[in-house]
Short mmCIF file of C-alpha atoms in Angstrom, two decimals:
data_model
loop_
_atom_site.label_atom_id
_atom_site.label_comp_id
_atom_site.label_asym_id
_atom_site.label_seq_id
_atom_site.Cartn_x
_atom_site.Cartn_y
_atom_site.Cartn_z
CA MET A 1 -46.14 -15.76 -0.06
CA GLU A 2 -44.99 -15.56 3.59
CA GLU A 3 -43.04 -18.46 3.29
CA LYS A 4 -41.16 -17.20 0.48
CA LEU A 5 -40.45 -13.88 2.46
CA ILE A 6 -39.24 -15.79 5.42
CA GLU A 7 -37.02 -17.90 3.23
CA ARG A 8 -35.58 -15.06 1.85
CA LEU A 9 -35.02 -13.14 5.19
CA GLU A 10 -33.49 -16.22 6.57
CA SER A 11 -31.24 -16.63 3.63
CA ALA A 12 -30.01 -13.01 3.88
CA VAL A 13 -29.47 -13.40 7.62
CA GLY A 14 -27.36 -16.46 6.87
CA ARG A 15 -25.15 -14.40 4.39
CA LEU A 16 -24.86 -11.59 6.80
CA GLU A 17 -23.76 -13.87 9.71
CA ALA A 18 -21.28 -15.74 7.43
CA LEU A 19 -19.71 -12.23 6.48
CA SER A 20 -19.53 -11.23 10.09
CA GLY A 21 -18.12 -14.50 11.33
CA GLY A 22 -14.34 -13.71 10.53
CA PHE A 23 -14.19 -10.44 12.94
CA ARG A 24 -12.54 -10.60 16.02
CA GLN A 25 -13.38 -8.49 19.02
CA ARG A 26 -11.56 -5.27 18.02
CA GLY A 27 -13.47 -5.30 14.81
CA TRP A 28 -10.73 -6.29 12.52
CA PRO A 29 -10.82 -8.94 10.28
CA GLU A 30 -8.80 -12.04 11.07
CA SER A 31 -7.57 -12.66 7.48
CA GLY A 32 -7.70 -11.09 3.92
CA GLY A 33 -9.22 -14.39 2.54
CA ASP A 34 -9.87 -15.19 -0.97
CA ALA A 35 -13.37 -13.19 -1.16
CA GLY A 36 -11.61 -9.74 -0.88
CA ALA A 37 -8.98 -10.84 -3.61
CA LEU A 38 -11.78 -11.23 -6.01
CA ASP A 39 -13.47 -8.03 -5.30
CA PRO A 40 -13.43 -5.45 -8.56
CA SER A 41 -11.23 -2.88 -6.86
CA ILE A 42 -8.70 -5.23 -5.66
CA VAL A 43 -8.52 -6.80 -9.08
CA ALA A 44 -8.05 -3.19 -10.46
CA PHE A 45 -5.22 -2.78 -7.89
CA ASP A 46 -3.60 -5.81 -8.80
CA ASP A 47 -3.51 -4.97 -12.49
CA LEU A 48 -1.97 -1.49 -11.74
CA MET A 49 0.73 -2.85 -9.60
CA ALA A 50 1.59 -5.57 -12.04
CA GLN A 51 1.90 -2.78 -14.71
CA PHE A 52 3.72 -0.33 -12.63
CA VAL A 53 5.63 -1.96 -10.10
CA GLY A 54 6.64 -4.60 -12.90
CA ARG A 55 8.17 -1.91 -14.98
CA VAL A 56 9.96 -0.36 -12.19
CA SER A 57 11.34 -3.70 -11.12
CA SER A 58 12.60 -4.40 -14.47
CA ALA A 59 14.55 -1.07 -14.73
CA ALA A 60 15.99 -2.00 -11.21
CA GLU A 61 17.18 -5.14 -12.20
CA LYS A 62 19.37 -3.47 -14.85
CA ILE A 63 20.71 -1.09 -12.06
CA GLY A 64 21.18 -3.90 -9.44
CA GLY A 65 22.60 -3.01 -5.91
CA PRO A 66 20.76 -0.85 -3.56
CA VAL A 67 18.31 0.22 -5.96
CA LEU A 68 17.10 -3.30 -6.68
CA ASP A 69 16.97 -3.90 -2.89
CA VAL A 70 14.62 -0.81 -2.14
CA THR A 71 12.56 -1.84 -5.20
CA LYS A 72 11.91 -5.10 -3.74
CA VAL A 73 10.61 -3.44 -0.65
CA VAL A 74 8.32 -1.24 -2.84
CA ALA A 75 6.90 -4.29 -4.33
CA GLU A 76 6.62 -5.43 -0.75
CA ALA A 77 4.90 -2.37 0.57
CA PHE A 78 2.38 -2.57 -2.36
CA SER A 79 1.89 -6.28 -1.29
CA VAL A 80 1.17 -5.08 2.19
CA GLN A 81 -1.40 -2.40 0.88
CA LYS A 82 -3.34 -4.87 -1.01
CA GLU A 83 -3.88 -6.89 2.04
CA LEU A 84 -4.70 -3.85 4.15
CA LEU A 85 -7.19 -2.89 1.32
CA ILE A 86 -8.85 -6.43 1.48
CA LYS A 87 -9.25 -6.06 5.13
CA VAL A 88 -10.63 -2.58 5.09
CA LYS A 89 -13.32 -3.71 3.08
CA GLN A 90 -14.35 -6.25 5.39
CA ILE A 91 -14.31 -3.88 8.50
CA GLN A 92 -17.69 -3.07 9.74
CA LYS A 93 -16.51 -0.06 12.03
CA PRO A 94 -12.83 0.15 12.64
CA GLU A 95 -12.07 0.82 16.23
CA VAL A 96 -8.90 3.27 17.06
CA ALA A 97 -7.67 0.73 19.55
CA GLY A 98 -6.90 -1.85 16.65
CA ARG A 99 -5.60 0.89 14.17
CA THR A 100 -1.88 0.55 15.28
CA GLU A 101 -1.89 -3.27 15.15
CA PHE A 102 -3.78 -2.94 11.70
CA LEU A 103 -1.13 -0.60 10.31
CA LYS A 104 1.90 -2.43 11.74
CA PRO A 105 2.89 -4.31 8.55
CA LEU A 106 2.60 -1.19 6.27
CA ASN A 107 4.77 0.64 8.93
CA GLU A 108 7.44 -1.93 9.19
CA VAL A 109 7.95 -1.91 5.25
CA ILE A 110 8.08 1.77 5.27
CA THR A 111 10.62 1.65 8.16
CA LYS A 112 12.64 -0.94 6.19
CA ALA A 113 12.78 1.40 3.08
CA THR A 114 13.78 4.54 5.26
CA ALA A 115 16.48 2.29 6.91
CA LEU A 116 18.16 1.81 3.48
CA THR A 117 18.73 5.57 3.10
CA GLU A 118 20.62 5.82 6.55
CA GLY A 119 24.18 5.02 7.35
CA ARG A 120 26.75 5.30 4.95
CA ARG A 121 25.56 7.30 1.93
CA SER A 122 25.19 5.27 -1.34
CA ASP A 123 25.99 6.28 -4.81
CA PHE A 124 22.25 5.67 -5.19
CA PHE A 125 21.15 7.59 -2.48
CA ASN A 126 18.59 9.86 -4.26
CA HIS A 127 17.13 6.48 -5.71
CA LEU A 128 16.66 5.41 -2.20
CA LYS A 129 15.04 8.58 -0.74
CA THR A 130 12.69 8.66 -3.80
CA ALA A 131 11.45 5.21 -2.93
CA ALA A 132 11.28 5.60 0.81
CA ASP A 133 9.59 8.96 0.57
CA SER A 134 6.91 7.62 -2.01
CA LEU A 135 5.97 4.96 0.16
CA THR A 136 4.81 7.47 2.94
CA ALA A 137 1.81 7.84 0.50
CA LEU A 138 0.57 4.23 1.36
CA ALA A 139 -0.25 5.68 4.93
CA TRP A 140 -3.43 7.15 3.47
CA ILE A 141 -5.21 4.21 4.48
CA ALA A 142 -4.74 5.28 8.11
CA TYR A 143 -7.17 8.46 7.54
CA THR A 144 -10.07 8.26 9.64
CA GLY A 145 -11.62 11.58 9.48
CA LYS A 146 -10.53 15.18 9.95
CA ASP A 147 -9.72 14.69 13.78
CA CYS A 148 -7.18 11.95 13.07
CA GLY A 149 -4.18 14.18 12.66
CA MET A 150 -3.36 13.73 9.05
CA SER A 151 -4.33 15.33 6.04
CA MET A 152 -7.16 14.15 3.95
CA PRO A 153 -5.81 10.97 1.69
CA ILE A 154 -5.41 13.15 -1.62
CA ALA A 155 -3.22 15.67 0.06
CA HIS A 156 -1.38 13.20 2.04
CA VAL A 157 -0.42 11.56 -1.31
CA GLU A 158 0.30 14.57 -2.97
CA GLU A 159 2.65 15.82 -0.06
CA SER A 160 4.56 12.34 -0.29
CA TRP A 161 4.79 12.76 -3.94
CA GLN A 162 6.23 15.88 -3.90
CA THR A 163 9.02 14.80 -1.66
CA ALA A 164 9.63 11.95 -3.61
CA GLU A 165 9.73 13.86 -6.69
CA PHE A 166 12.43 16.29 -5.21
CA TYR A 167 14.76 13.21 -5.14
CA GLY A 168 13.65 12.01 -8.35
CA ASN A 169 14.56 14.90 -10.24
CA LYS A 170 17.90 14.85 -8.56
CA ILE A 171 18.32 11.40 -10.27
CA LEU A 172 17.47 13.03 -13.56
CA VAL A 173 19.96 15.82 -13.14
CA GLU A 174 22.66 13.60 -11.86
CA TYR A 175 22.69 10.33 -14.29
CA LYS A 176 22.90 10.79 -18.04
CA THR A 177 22.47 6.97 -18.41
CA LYS A 178 19.55 5.39 -19.38
CA ASP A 179 18.58 2.77 -16.52
CA PRO A 180 18.75 5.06 -13.58
CA ILE A 181 16.93 7.73 -15.56
CA MET A 182 14.43 5.16 -16.37
CA TRP A 183 13.93 3.85 -13.07
CA SER A 184 13.26 7.27 -12.05
CA GLY A 185 10.59 7.93 -14.75
CA GLN A 186 8.56 4.95 -13.50
CA LYS A 187 7.17 7.29 -10.98
CA LEU A 188 6.94 4.83 -7.91
#
């Protein structure tokens, strides 16, 4: 009886050591790995992204130009978000010092989308602003508690959504053709 218990404990310790083996000093995982990709919540995220980002991409291909460019950035942002979600699921206890480095890929993609709205104003400015402003919602992952300086995740996403919706409504008013309205209606 005791031998079985010892074997089970050793097995459990071995699994725990294997899980914690991919962590660096700062407490952030070294890579997403395949194990996180098989997690049911990550699989559900993939399904949602395939469905919704796929529809937005199809509509953007019909419009082309800067709308297609910003839609590619949106797809990239959700890919980055997936990688961050996989990493977050592996973190035992995140440290503040590593948060900036952890969020850097997401920040770079959001900055890329925002840069598309700057400079000479495009005929598709409202499309670009809708996409760029909607991507700020992905920063909810940075929420670490009420003292972190951001709204709670639900409120943060809602605020970002309202800003993006403002420009999305402008698309509906401005365009009478099907493709830009279809793109806007996909709700990034």
